CSV table of C-alpha atoms in Angstrom, one decimal:
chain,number,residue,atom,x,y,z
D,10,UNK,CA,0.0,0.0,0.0
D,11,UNK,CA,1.6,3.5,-1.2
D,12,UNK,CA,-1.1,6.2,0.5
D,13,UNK,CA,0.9,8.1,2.6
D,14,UNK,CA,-0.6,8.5,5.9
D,15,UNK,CA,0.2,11.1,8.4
D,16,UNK,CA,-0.4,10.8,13.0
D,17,UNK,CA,-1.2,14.1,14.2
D,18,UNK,CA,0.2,13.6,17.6
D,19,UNK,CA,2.9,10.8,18.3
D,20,UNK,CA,2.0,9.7,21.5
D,21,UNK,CA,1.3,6.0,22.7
D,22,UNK,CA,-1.6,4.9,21.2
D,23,UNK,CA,-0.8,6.8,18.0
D,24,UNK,CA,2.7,4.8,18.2
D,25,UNK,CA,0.7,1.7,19.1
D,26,UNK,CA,-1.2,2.0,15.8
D,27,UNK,CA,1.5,2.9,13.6
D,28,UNK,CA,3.7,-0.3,14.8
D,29,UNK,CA,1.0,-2.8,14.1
D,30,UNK,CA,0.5,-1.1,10.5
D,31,UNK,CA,4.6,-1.5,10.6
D,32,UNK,CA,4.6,-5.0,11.6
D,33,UNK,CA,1.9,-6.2,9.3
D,34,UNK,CA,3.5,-4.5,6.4
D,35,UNK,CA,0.2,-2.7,5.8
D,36,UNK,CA,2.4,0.4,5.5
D,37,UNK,CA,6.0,1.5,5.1
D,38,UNK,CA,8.3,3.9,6.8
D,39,UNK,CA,8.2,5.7,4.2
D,40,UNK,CA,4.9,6.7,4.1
D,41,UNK,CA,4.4,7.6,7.3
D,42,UNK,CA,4.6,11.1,8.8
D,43,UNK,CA,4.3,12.2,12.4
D,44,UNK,CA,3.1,15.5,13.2
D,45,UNK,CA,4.3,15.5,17.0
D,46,UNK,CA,4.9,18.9,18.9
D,47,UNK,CA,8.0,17.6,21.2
D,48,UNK,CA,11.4,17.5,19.7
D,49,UNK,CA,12.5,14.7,21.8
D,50,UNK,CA,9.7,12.3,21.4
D,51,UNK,CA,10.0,12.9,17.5
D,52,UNK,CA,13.8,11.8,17.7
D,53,UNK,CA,12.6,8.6,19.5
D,54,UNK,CA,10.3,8.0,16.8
D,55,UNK,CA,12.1,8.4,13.8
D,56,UNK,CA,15.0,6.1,15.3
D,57,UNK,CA,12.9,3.4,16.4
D,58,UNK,CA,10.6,3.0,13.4
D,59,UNK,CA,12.9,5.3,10.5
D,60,UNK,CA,9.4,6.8,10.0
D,61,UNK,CA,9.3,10.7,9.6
D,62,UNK,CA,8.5,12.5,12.7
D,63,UNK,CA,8.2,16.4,12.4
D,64,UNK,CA,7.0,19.1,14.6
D,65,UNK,CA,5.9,20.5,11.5
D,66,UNK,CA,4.2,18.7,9.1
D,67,UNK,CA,2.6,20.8,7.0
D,68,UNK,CA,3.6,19.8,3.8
D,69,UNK,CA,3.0,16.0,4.5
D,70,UNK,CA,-0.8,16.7,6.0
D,71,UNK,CA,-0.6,18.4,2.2
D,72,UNK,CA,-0.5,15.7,0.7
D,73,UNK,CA,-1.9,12.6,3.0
D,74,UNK,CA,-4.4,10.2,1.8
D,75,UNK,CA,-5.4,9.7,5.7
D,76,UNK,CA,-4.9,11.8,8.8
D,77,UNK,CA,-5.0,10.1,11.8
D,78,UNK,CA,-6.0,12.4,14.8
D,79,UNK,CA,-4.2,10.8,18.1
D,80,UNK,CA,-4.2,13.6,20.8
D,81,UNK,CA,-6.3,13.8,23.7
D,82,UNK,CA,-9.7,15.3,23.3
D,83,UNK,CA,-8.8,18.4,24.8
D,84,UNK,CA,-6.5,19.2,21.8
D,85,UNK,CA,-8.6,18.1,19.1
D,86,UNK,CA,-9.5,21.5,18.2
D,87,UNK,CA,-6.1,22.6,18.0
D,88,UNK,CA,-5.2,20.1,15.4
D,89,UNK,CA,-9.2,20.6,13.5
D,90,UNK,CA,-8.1,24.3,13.1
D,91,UNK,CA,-4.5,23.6,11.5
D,92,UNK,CA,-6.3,20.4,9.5
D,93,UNK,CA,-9.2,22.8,8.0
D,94,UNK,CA,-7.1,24.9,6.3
D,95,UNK,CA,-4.6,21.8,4.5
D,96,UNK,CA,-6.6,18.7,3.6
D,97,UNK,CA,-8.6,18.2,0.4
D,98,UNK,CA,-12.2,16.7,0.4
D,99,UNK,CA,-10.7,13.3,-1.3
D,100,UNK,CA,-8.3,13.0,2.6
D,101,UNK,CA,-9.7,10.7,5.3
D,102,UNK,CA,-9.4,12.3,8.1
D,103,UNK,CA,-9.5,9.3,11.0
D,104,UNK,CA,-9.8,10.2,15.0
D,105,UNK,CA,-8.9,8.3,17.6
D,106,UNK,CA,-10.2,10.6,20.3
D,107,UNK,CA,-12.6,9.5,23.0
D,108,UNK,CA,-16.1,11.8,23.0
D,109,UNK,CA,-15.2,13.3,20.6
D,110,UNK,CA,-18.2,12.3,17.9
D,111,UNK,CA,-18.5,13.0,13.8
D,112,UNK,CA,-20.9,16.0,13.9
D,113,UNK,CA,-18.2,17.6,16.0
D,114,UNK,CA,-15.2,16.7,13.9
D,115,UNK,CA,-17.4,17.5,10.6
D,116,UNK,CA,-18.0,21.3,12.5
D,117,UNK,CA,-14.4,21.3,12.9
D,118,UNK,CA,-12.9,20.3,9.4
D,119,UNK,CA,-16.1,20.7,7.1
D,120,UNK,CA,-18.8,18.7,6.6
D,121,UNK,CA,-17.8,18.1,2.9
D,122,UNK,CA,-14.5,16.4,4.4
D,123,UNK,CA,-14.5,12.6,4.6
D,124,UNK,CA,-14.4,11.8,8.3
D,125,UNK,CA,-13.8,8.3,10.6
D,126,UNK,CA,-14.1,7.8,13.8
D,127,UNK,CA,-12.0,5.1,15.8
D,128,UNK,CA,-12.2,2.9,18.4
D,129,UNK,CA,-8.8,1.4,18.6
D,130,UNK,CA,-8.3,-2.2,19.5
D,131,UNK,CA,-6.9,-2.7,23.0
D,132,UNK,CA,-5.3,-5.9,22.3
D,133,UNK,CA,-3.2,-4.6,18.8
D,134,UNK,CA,0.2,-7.0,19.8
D,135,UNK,CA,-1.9,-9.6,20.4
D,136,UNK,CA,-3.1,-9.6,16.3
D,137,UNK,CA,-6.7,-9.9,17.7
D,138,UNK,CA,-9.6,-8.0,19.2
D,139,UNK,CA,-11.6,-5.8,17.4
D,140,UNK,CA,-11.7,-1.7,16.5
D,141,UNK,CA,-14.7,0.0,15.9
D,142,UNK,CA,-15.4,2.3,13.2
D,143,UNK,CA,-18.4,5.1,12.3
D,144,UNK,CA,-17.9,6.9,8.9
D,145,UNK,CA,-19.9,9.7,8.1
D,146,UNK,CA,-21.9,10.3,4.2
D,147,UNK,CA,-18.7,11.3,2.4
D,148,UNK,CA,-16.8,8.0,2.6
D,149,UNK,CA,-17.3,5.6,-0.1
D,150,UNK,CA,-17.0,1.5,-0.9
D,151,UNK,CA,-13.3,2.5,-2.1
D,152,UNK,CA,-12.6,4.3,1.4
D,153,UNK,CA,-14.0,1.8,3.3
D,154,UNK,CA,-12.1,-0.6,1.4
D,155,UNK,CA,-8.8,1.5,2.5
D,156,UNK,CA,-10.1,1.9,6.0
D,157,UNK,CA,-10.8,-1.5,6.6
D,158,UNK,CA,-7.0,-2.6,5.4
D,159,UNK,CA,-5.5,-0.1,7.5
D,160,UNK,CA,-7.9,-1.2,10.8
D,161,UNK,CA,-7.3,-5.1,10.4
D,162,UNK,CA,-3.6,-4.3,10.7
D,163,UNK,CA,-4.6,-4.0,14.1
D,164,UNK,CA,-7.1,-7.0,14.9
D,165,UNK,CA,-10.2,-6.8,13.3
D,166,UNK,CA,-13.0,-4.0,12.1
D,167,UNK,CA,-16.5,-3.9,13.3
D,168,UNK,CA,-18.7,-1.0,11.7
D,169,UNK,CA,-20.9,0.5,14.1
D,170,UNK,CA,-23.7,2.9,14.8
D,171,UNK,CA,-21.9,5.8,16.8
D,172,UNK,CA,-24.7,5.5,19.3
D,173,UNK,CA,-23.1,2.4,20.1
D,174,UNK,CA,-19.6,3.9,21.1
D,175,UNK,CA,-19.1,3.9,24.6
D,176,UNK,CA,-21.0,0.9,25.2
D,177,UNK,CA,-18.2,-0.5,22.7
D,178,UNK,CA,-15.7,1.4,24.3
D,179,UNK,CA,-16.7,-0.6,27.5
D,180,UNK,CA,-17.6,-4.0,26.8
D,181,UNK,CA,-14.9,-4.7,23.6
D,182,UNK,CA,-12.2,-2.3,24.9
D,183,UNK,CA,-12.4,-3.3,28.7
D,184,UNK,CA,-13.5,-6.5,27.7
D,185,UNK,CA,-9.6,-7.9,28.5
D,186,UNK,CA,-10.4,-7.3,31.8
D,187,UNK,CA,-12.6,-9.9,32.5
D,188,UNK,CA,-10.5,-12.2,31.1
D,189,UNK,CA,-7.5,-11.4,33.0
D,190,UNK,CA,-8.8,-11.6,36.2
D,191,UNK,CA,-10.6,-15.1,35.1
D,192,UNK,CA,-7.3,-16.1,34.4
D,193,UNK,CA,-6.0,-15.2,37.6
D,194,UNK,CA,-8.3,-16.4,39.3
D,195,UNK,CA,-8.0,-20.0,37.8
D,196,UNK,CA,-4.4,-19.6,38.3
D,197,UNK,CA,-4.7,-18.8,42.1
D,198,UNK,CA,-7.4,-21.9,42.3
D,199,UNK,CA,-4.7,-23.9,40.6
D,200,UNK,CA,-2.4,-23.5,43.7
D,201,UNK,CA,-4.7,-23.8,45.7
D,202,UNK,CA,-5.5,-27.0,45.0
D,203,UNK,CA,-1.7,-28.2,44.1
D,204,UNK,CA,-0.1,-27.2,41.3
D,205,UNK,CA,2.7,-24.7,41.4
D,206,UNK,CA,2.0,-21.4,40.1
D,207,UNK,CA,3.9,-22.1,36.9
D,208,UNK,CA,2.2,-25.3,36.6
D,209,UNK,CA,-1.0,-23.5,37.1
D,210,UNK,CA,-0.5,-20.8,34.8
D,211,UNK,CA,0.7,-22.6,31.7
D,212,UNK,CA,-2.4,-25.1,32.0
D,213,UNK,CA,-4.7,-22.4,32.0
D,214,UNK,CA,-3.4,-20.1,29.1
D,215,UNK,CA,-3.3,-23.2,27.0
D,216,UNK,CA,-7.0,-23.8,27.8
D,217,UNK,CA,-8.2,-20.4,27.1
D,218,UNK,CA,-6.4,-20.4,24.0
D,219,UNK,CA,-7.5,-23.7,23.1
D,220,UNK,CA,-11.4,-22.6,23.8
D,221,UNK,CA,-10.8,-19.5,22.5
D,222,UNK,CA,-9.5,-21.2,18.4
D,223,UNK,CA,-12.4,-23.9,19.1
D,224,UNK,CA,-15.3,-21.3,19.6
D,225,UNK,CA,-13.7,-19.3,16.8
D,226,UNK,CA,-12.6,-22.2,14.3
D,227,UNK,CA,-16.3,-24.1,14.5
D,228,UNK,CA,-18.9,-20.9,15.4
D,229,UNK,CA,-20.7,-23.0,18.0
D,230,UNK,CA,-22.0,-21.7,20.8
D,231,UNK,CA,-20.4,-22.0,24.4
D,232,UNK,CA,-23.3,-23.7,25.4
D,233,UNK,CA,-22.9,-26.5,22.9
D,234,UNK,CA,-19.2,-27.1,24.4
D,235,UNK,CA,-20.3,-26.6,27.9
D,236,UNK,CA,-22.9,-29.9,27.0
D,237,UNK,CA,-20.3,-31.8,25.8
D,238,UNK,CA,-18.1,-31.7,28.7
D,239,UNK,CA,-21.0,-32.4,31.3
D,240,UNK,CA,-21.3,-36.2,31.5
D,241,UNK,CA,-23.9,-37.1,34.3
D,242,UNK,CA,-22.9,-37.1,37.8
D,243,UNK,CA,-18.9,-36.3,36.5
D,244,UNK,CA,-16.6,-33.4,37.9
D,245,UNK,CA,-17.1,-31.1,35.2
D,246,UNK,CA,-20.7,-30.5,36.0
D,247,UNK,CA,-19.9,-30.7,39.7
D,248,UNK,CA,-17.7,-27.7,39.1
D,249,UNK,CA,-20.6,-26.2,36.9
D,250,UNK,CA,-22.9,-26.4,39.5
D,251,UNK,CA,-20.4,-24.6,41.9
D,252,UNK,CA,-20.5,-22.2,39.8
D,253,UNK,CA,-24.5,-21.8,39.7
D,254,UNK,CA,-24.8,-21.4,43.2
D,255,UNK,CA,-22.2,-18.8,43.7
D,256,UNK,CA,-23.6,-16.9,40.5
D,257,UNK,CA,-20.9,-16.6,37.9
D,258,UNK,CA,-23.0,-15.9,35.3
D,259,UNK,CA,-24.8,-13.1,36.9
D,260,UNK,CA,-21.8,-11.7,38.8
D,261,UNK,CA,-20.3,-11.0,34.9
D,262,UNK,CA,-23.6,-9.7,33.4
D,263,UNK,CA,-23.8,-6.9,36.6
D,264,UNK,CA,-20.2,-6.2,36.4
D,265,UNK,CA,-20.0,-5.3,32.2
D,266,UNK,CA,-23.8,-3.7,32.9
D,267,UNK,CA,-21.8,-1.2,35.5
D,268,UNK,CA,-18.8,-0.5,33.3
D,269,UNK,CA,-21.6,0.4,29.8
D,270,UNK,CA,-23.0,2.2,32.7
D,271,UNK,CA,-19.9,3.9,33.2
D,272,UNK,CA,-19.1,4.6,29.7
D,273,UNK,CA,-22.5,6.0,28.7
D,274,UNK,CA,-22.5,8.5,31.6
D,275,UNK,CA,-18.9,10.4,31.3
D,276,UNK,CA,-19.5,13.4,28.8
């Protein structure tokens, strides 16, 4: 891929997205620009990844095929105002920026501009776990097609409604968390009943991977395996039943309600 693509801040989620697109070989060094304000942080990033890295970019947001806004949202402005008066109504302008939603970036930039909004993967080293993406009217099949290669550098791409943000933002993007601390937790009951933590630890990430590639290699639902491993009166469903009375399932289902919760409350 030759469109040359250009960070507007260079910070660590904007250098988390640029290595993945690195890695994958979905871009080169050579058509990537940073636009990043401190001198020292640019010299970091031009040795590490021989990308460019300017504190001013002006000539490369010129001529970019996609801006990718990664500041915080209190900035955003800053960078709309420079953007407004450089980019071209064929440049995809992408932001990373939490809250910060398309009507506002189309006020911004122009609502003739083609704008994306991002919800970056949280798991991007892992090569899995999705991003979320809203486009607004201006972006066409051939700029979702472009989009789409650039996101799945990262994991995968789910198109959303941007109602549905923040609910993504807390059920994909702190999704991980629920995870971890099952694994922990399965890793503490290994000791518990024996095992040494290494021991412990290797046999559970080698089950969750291994259920993980089943789920996602045959589509079945959890249920289907969860039937399979139940024979009557055996330990698996002694264990399920454990987990029943002390209310696994529910505990989960309260816990990622309070975190949407969360999400869909901060403004």
């Amino acid at each position: 891929m030759n469109n040359k693509i250009v960070f507007c801040g260079g910070g660590n989620m904007g250098e988390g997205i640029m290595r993945g697109l690195l890695n994958n070989k979905t871009a080169t060094p050579e058509n990537i620009t940073i636009s990043e304000l401190n001198p020292e942080r640019c010299d970091y990033l031009s040795k590490t990844y021989g990308v460019s890295a300017l504190t001013d970019a002006t000539e490369a947001i010129k001529e970019a095929d996609m801006i990718i806004i990664a500041v915080n949202p209190q900035h955003v402005p800053a960078v709309t105002k420079t953007l407004k008066t450089l980019i071209n109504e064929n440049t995809i302008v992408m932001s990373i920026a939490a809250g910060i939603g398309i009507a506002t970036l189309e006020s911004q930039v122009g609502s003739d501009k083609k704008i994306l909004r991002m919800m970056p993967n949280t798991l991007i080293q892992s090569g899995n776990g999705y991003s979320a993406a809203c486009v607004n009217g201006n972006i066409d099949d051939n700029d979702k097609e472009f989009i789409t290669e650039i996101l799945n550098a990262l994991g995968q791409t789910m198109y959303i409604t941007e109602d549905m943000f923040d609910t993504f933002t807390a059920f994909s993007c702190s999704g991980p968390l629920w995870l971890y601390k099952m694994a922990e937790s399965l890793i503490d009951a290994g000791v518990y009943v024996g095992f040494s933590r290494a021991e412990a630890r290797n046999i559970v990430i080698k089950n969750m991977l291994g259920v993980a590639q089943v789920l996602d290699t045959t589509g079945v639902h959890p249920a289907v395996k969860v039937d399979e491993m139940t024979s009557p009166g055996g330990v698996t469903i002694e264990g399920q039943k454990v987990l029943e009375q002390e209310g696994f399932a529910a505990a989960l289902m309260t816990s990622v309600s309070a975190a949407v919760n969360k999400a869909n409350s901060i403004e």
